[in-house]
Short mmCIF file of C-alpha atoms in Angstrom, two decimals:
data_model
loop_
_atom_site.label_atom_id
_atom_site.label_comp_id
_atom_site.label_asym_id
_atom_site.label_seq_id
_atom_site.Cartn_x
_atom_site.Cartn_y
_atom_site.Cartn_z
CA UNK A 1 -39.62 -1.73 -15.39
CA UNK A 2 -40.79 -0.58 -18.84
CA UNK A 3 -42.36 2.61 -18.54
CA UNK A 4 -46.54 2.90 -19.81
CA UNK A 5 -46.99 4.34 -23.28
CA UNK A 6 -50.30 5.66 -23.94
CA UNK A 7 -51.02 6.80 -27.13
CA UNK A 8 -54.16 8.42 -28.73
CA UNK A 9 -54.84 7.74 -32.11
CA UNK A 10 -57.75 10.45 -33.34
CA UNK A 11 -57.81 9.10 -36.87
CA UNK A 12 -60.31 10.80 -39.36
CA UNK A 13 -61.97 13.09 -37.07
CA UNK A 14 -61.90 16.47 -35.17
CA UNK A 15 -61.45 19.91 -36.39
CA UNK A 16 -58.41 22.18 -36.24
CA UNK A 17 -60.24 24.50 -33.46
CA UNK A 18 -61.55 20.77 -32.04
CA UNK A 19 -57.95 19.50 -32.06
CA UNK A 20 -56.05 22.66 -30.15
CA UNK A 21 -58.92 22.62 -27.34
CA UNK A 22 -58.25 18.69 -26.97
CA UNK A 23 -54.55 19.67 -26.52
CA UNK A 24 -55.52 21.82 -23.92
CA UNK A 25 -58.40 19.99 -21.97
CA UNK A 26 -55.62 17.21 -21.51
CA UNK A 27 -53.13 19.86 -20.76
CA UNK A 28 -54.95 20.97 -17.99
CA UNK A 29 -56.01 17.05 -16.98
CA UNK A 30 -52.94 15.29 -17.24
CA UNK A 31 -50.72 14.56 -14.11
CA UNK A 32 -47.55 16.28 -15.13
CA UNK A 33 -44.74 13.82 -13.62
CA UNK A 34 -43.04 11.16 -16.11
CA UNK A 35 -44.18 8.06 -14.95
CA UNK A 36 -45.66 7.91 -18.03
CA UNK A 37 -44.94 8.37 -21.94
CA UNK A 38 -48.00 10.40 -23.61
CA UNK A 39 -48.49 10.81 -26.93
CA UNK A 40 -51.26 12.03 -29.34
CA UNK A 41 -52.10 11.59 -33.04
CA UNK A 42 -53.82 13.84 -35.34
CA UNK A 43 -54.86 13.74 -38.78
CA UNK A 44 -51.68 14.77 -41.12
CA UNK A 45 -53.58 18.15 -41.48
CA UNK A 46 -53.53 19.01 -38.18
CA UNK A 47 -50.11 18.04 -37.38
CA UNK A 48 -48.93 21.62 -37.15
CA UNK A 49 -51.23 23.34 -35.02
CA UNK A 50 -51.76 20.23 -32.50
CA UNK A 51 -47.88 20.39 -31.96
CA UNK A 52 -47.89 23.95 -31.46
CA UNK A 53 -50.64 23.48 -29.28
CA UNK A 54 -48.63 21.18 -26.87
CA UNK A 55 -44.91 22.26 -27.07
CA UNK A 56 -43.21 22.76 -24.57
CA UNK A 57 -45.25 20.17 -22.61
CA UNK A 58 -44.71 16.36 -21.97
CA UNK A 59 -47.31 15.44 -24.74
CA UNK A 60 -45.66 13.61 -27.97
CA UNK A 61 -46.85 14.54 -31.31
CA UNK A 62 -47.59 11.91 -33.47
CA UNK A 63 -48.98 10.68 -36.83
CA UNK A 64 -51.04 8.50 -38.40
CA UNK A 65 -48.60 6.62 -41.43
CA UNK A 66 -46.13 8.17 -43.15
CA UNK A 67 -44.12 7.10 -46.18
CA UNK A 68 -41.35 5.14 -46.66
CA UNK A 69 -39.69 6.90 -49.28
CA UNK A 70 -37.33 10.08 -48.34
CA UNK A 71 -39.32 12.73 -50.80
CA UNK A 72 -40.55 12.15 -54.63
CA UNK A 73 -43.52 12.27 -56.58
CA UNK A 74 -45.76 10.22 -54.59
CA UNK A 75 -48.93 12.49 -54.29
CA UNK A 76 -50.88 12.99 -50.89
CA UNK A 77 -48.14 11.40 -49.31
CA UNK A 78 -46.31 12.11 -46.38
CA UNK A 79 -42.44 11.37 -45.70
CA UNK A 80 -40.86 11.02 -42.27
CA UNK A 81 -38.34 13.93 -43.03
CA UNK A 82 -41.70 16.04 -42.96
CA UNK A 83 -42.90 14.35 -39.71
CA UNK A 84 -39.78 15.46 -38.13
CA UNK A 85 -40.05 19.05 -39.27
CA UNK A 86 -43.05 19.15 -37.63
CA UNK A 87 -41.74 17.65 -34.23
CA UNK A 88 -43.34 14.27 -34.30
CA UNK A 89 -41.42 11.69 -32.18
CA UNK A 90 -43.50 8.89 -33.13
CA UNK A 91 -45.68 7.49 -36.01
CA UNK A 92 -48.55 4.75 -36.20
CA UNK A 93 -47.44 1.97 -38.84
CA UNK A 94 -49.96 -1.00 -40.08
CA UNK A 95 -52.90 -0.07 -38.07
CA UNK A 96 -55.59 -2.85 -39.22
CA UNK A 97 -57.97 0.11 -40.68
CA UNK A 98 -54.57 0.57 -43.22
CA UNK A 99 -53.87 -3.34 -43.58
CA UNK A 100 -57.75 -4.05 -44.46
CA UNK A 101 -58.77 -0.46 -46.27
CA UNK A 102 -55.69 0.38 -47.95
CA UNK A 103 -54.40 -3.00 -48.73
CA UNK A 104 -51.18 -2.71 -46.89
CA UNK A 105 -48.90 -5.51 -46.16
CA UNK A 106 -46.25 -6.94 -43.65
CA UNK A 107 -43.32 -6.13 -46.47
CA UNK A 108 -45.13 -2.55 -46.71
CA UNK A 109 -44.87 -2.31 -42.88
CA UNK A 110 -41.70 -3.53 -43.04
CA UNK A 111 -40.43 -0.28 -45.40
CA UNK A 112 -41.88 1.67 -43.09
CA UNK A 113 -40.64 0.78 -40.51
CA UNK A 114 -37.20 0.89 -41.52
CA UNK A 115 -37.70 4.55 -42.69
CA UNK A 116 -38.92 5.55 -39.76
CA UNK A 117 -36.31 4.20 -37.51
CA UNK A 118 -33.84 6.28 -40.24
CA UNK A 119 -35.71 9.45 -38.91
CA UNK A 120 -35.17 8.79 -34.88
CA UNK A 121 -39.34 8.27 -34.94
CA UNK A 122 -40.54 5.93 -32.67
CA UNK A 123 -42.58 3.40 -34.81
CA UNK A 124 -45.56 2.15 -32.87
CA UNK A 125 -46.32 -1.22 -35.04
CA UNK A 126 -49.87 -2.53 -35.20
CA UNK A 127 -50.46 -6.36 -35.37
CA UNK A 128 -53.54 -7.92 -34.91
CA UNK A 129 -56.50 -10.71 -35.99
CA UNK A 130 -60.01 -10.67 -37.23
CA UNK A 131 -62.34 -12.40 -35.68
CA UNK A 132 -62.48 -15.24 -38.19
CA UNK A 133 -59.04 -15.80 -37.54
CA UNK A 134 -59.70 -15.74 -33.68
CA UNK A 135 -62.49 -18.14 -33.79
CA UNK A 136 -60.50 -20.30 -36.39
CA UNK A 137 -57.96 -20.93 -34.07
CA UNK A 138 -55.28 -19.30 -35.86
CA UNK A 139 -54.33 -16.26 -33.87
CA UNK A 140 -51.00 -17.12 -33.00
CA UNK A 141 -49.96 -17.83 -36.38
CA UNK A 142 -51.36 -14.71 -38.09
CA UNK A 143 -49.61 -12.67 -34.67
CA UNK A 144 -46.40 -14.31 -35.47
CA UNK A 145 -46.66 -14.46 -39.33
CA UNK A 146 -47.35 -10.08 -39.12
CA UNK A 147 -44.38 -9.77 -36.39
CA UNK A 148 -41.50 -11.46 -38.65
CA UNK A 149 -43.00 -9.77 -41.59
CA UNK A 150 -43.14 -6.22 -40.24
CA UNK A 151 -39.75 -6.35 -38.24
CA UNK A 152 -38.02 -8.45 -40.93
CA UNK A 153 -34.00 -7.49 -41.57
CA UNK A 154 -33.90 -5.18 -38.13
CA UNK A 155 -31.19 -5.57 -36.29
CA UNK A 156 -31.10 -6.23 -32.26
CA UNK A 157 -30.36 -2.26 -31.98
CA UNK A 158 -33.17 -0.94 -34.21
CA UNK A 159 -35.60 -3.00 -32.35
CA UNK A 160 -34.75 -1.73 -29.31
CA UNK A 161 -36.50 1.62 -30.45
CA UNK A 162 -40.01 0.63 -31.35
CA UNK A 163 -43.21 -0.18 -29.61
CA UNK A 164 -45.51 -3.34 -30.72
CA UNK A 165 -49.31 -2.21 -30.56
CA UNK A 166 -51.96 -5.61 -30.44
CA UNK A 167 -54.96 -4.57 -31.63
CA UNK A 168 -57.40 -7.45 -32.20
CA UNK A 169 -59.19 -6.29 -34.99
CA UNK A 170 -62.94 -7.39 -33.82
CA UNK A 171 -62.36 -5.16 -30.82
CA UNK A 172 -61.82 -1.64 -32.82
CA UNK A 173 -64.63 0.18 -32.97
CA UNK A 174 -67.05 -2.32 -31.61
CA UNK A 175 -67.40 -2.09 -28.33
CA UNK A 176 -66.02 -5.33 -27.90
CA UNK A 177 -63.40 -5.90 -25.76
CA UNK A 178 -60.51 -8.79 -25.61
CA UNK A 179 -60.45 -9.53 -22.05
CA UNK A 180 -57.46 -9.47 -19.94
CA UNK A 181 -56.56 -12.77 -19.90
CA UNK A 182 -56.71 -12.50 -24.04
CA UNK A 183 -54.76 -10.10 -24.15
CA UNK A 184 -52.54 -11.05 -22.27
CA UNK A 185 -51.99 -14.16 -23.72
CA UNK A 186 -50.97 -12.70 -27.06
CA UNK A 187 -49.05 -10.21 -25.31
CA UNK A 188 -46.80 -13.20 -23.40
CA UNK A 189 -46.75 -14.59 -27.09
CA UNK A 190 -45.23 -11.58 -29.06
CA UNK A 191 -42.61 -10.83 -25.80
CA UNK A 192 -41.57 -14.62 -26.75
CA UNK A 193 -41.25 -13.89 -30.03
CA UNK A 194 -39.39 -10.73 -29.78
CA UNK A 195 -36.85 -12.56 -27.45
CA UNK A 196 -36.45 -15.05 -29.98
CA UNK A 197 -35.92 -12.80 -32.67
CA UNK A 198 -33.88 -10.37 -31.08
CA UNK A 199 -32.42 -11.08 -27.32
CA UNK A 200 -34.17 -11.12 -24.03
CA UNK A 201 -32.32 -7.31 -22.99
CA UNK A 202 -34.42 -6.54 -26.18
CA UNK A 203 -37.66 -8.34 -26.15
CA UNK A 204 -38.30 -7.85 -22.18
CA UNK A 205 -37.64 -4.07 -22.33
CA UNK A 206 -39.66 -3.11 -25.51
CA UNK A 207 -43.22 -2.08 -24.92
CA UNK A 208 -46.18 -3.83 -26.34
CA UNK A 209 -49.66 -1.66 -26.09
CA UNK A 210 -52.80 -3.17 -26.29
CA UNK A 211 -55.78 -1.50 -28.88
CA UNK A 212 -59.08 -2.19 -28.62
CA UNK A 213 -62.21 -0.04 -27.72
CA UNK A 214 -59.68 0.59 -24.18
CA UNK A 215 -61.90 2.88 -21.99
CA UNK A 216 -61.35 4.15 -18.83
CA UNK A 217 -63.67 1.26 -17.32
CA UNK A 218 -61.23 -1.26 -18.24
CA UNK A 219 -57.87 0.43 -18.79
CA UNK A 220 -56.86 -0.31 -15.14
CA UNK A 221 -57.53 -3.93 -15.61
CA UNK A 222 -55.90 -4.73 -18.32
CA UNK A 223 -53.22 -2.52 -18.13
CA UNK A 224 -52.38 -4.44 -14.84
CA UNK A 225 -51.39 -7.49 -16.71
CA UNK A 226 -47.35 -8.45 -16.88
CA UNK A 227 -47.12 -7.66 -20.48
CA UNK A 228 -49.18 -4.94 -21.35
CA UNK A 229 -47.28 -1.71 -21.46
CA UNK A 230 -49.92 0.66 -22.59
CA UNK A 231 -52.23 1.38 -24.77
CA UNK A 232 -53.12 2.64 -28.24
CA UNK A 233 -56.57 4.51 -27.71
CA UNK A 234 -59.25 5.22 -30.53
CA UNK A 235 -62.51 7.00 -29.65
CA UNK A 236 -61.82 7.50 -26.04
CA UNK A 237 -58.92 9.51 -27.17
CA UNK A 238 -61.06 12.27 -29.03
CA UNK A 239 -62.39 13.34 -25.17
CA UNK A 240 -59.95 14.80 -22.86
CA UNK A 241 -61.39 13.40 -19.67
CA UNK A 242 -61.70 9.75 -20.89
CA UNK A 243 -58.22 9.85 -22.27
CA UNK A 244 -56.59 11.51 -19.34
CA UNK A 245 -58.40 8.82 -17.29
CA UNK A 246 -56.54 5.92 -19.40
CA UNK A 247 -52.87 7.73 -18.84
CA UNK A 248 -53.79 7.93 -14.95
CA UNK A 249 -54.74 4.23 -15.06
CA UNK A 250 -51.17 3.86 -16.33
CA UNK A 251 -50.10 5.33 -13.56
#
């Protein structure tokens, strides 16, 4: 069994004082057994006073992107060195909003990713297509083409400690929704791929989430399907009693 991730990804928004009573309002919501893996991911800003907020509890601290680079002069950046300091156990790499806004790549991923693994993060990495690419047919290439890229040169082992996040990218933000069937469909498609690339006793025991406008209306549903393992949550995180509802759905 591969145990439910849910992670909440607040991007751009809240306040410090916003953030802490988040942390708390989920506190107090969510069930407090280990049937499922929680974490939640501030703004870089925040990182501090969010994890202060929830240590000692089951909540993961997370961010947002990080760096690949150990430490240099690479201003308003953040290295994974510094994301351990501050207790994260896990960090967001390639979100679509960074692959289409900020121009980064599978290779840049791919740095990442590697750095982050050098930390003992968990890398939670984001692959996903537009809706042009959907309705052109080609989502299975462009799924494939970002998993090689991103994971290129890991080794079976290093594998083994990430988490795949599909997040169609006309579902974020929209409203929209990839139903379960779609999603599961890619899902089946990257757990091939990932047994290809790196062994079935890797590929059937890493997690793959699912992104995309996931509320607690159709969390249950989809995360009900063979191969989704979670979820990586984006407005519905920045409530505590819609996010909470999402982990119990894990449940």
């Amino acid at each position: 069994m591969r145990k439910p991730f849910i992670a909440g990804n607040w991007k751009m928004n809240l306040s410090r004082d916003t953030s802490i009573a988040l942390v708390h309002g989920l506190l107090d919501l969510l069930p407090t057994g280990d049937q499922v893996d929680v974490a939640v991911c501030p703004p870089a800003v925040y990182l501090h006073d969010v994890g202060a907020a929830l240590r000692g509890s089951h909540l993961m601290l997370g961010a947002q992107n990080m760096h690949h680079a150990a430490e240099g002069a690479f201003t308003g950046e953040t290295s994974g060195a510094m994301l351990t300091d501050l207790g994260c156990r896990c960090v967001i790499l390639g979100h679509s909003e960074r692959r289409q806004l900020f121009g980064e790549t599978d290779a840049c991923v791919n740095t990442k990713l590697l750095a982050a693994i050098s930390h003992q993060l968990i890398p939670i990495v984001c692959v996903g297509e537009t809706l042009e690419e959907r309705e052109g047919g080609t989502t299975e290439q462009v799924i494939a083409t970002q998993i090689r890229g991103s994971l290129a040169g890991l080794t079976a082992e290093q594998a083994s400690t990430l988490v795949i996040a599909y997040e169609p990218v006309w579902a974020i933000g929209t409203g929209k929704t990839a139903s379960p069937a779609q999603a599961e469909a890619v899902h089946a498609q990257i757990r091939t791929l990932l047994n290809e690339l790196f062994g079935s006793s890797v590929g059937e025991t890493l997690r793959i989430q699912y992104g995309g406008s996931v509320k607690p209306d159709n969390a249950a549903e989809l995360l009900s399907q063979p191969n989704i393992d979670g979820a990586l949550v984006g407005g519905a995180a920045l409530k505590a009693e819609s996010f909470a509802a999402i982990v119990k759905a894990a449940t």
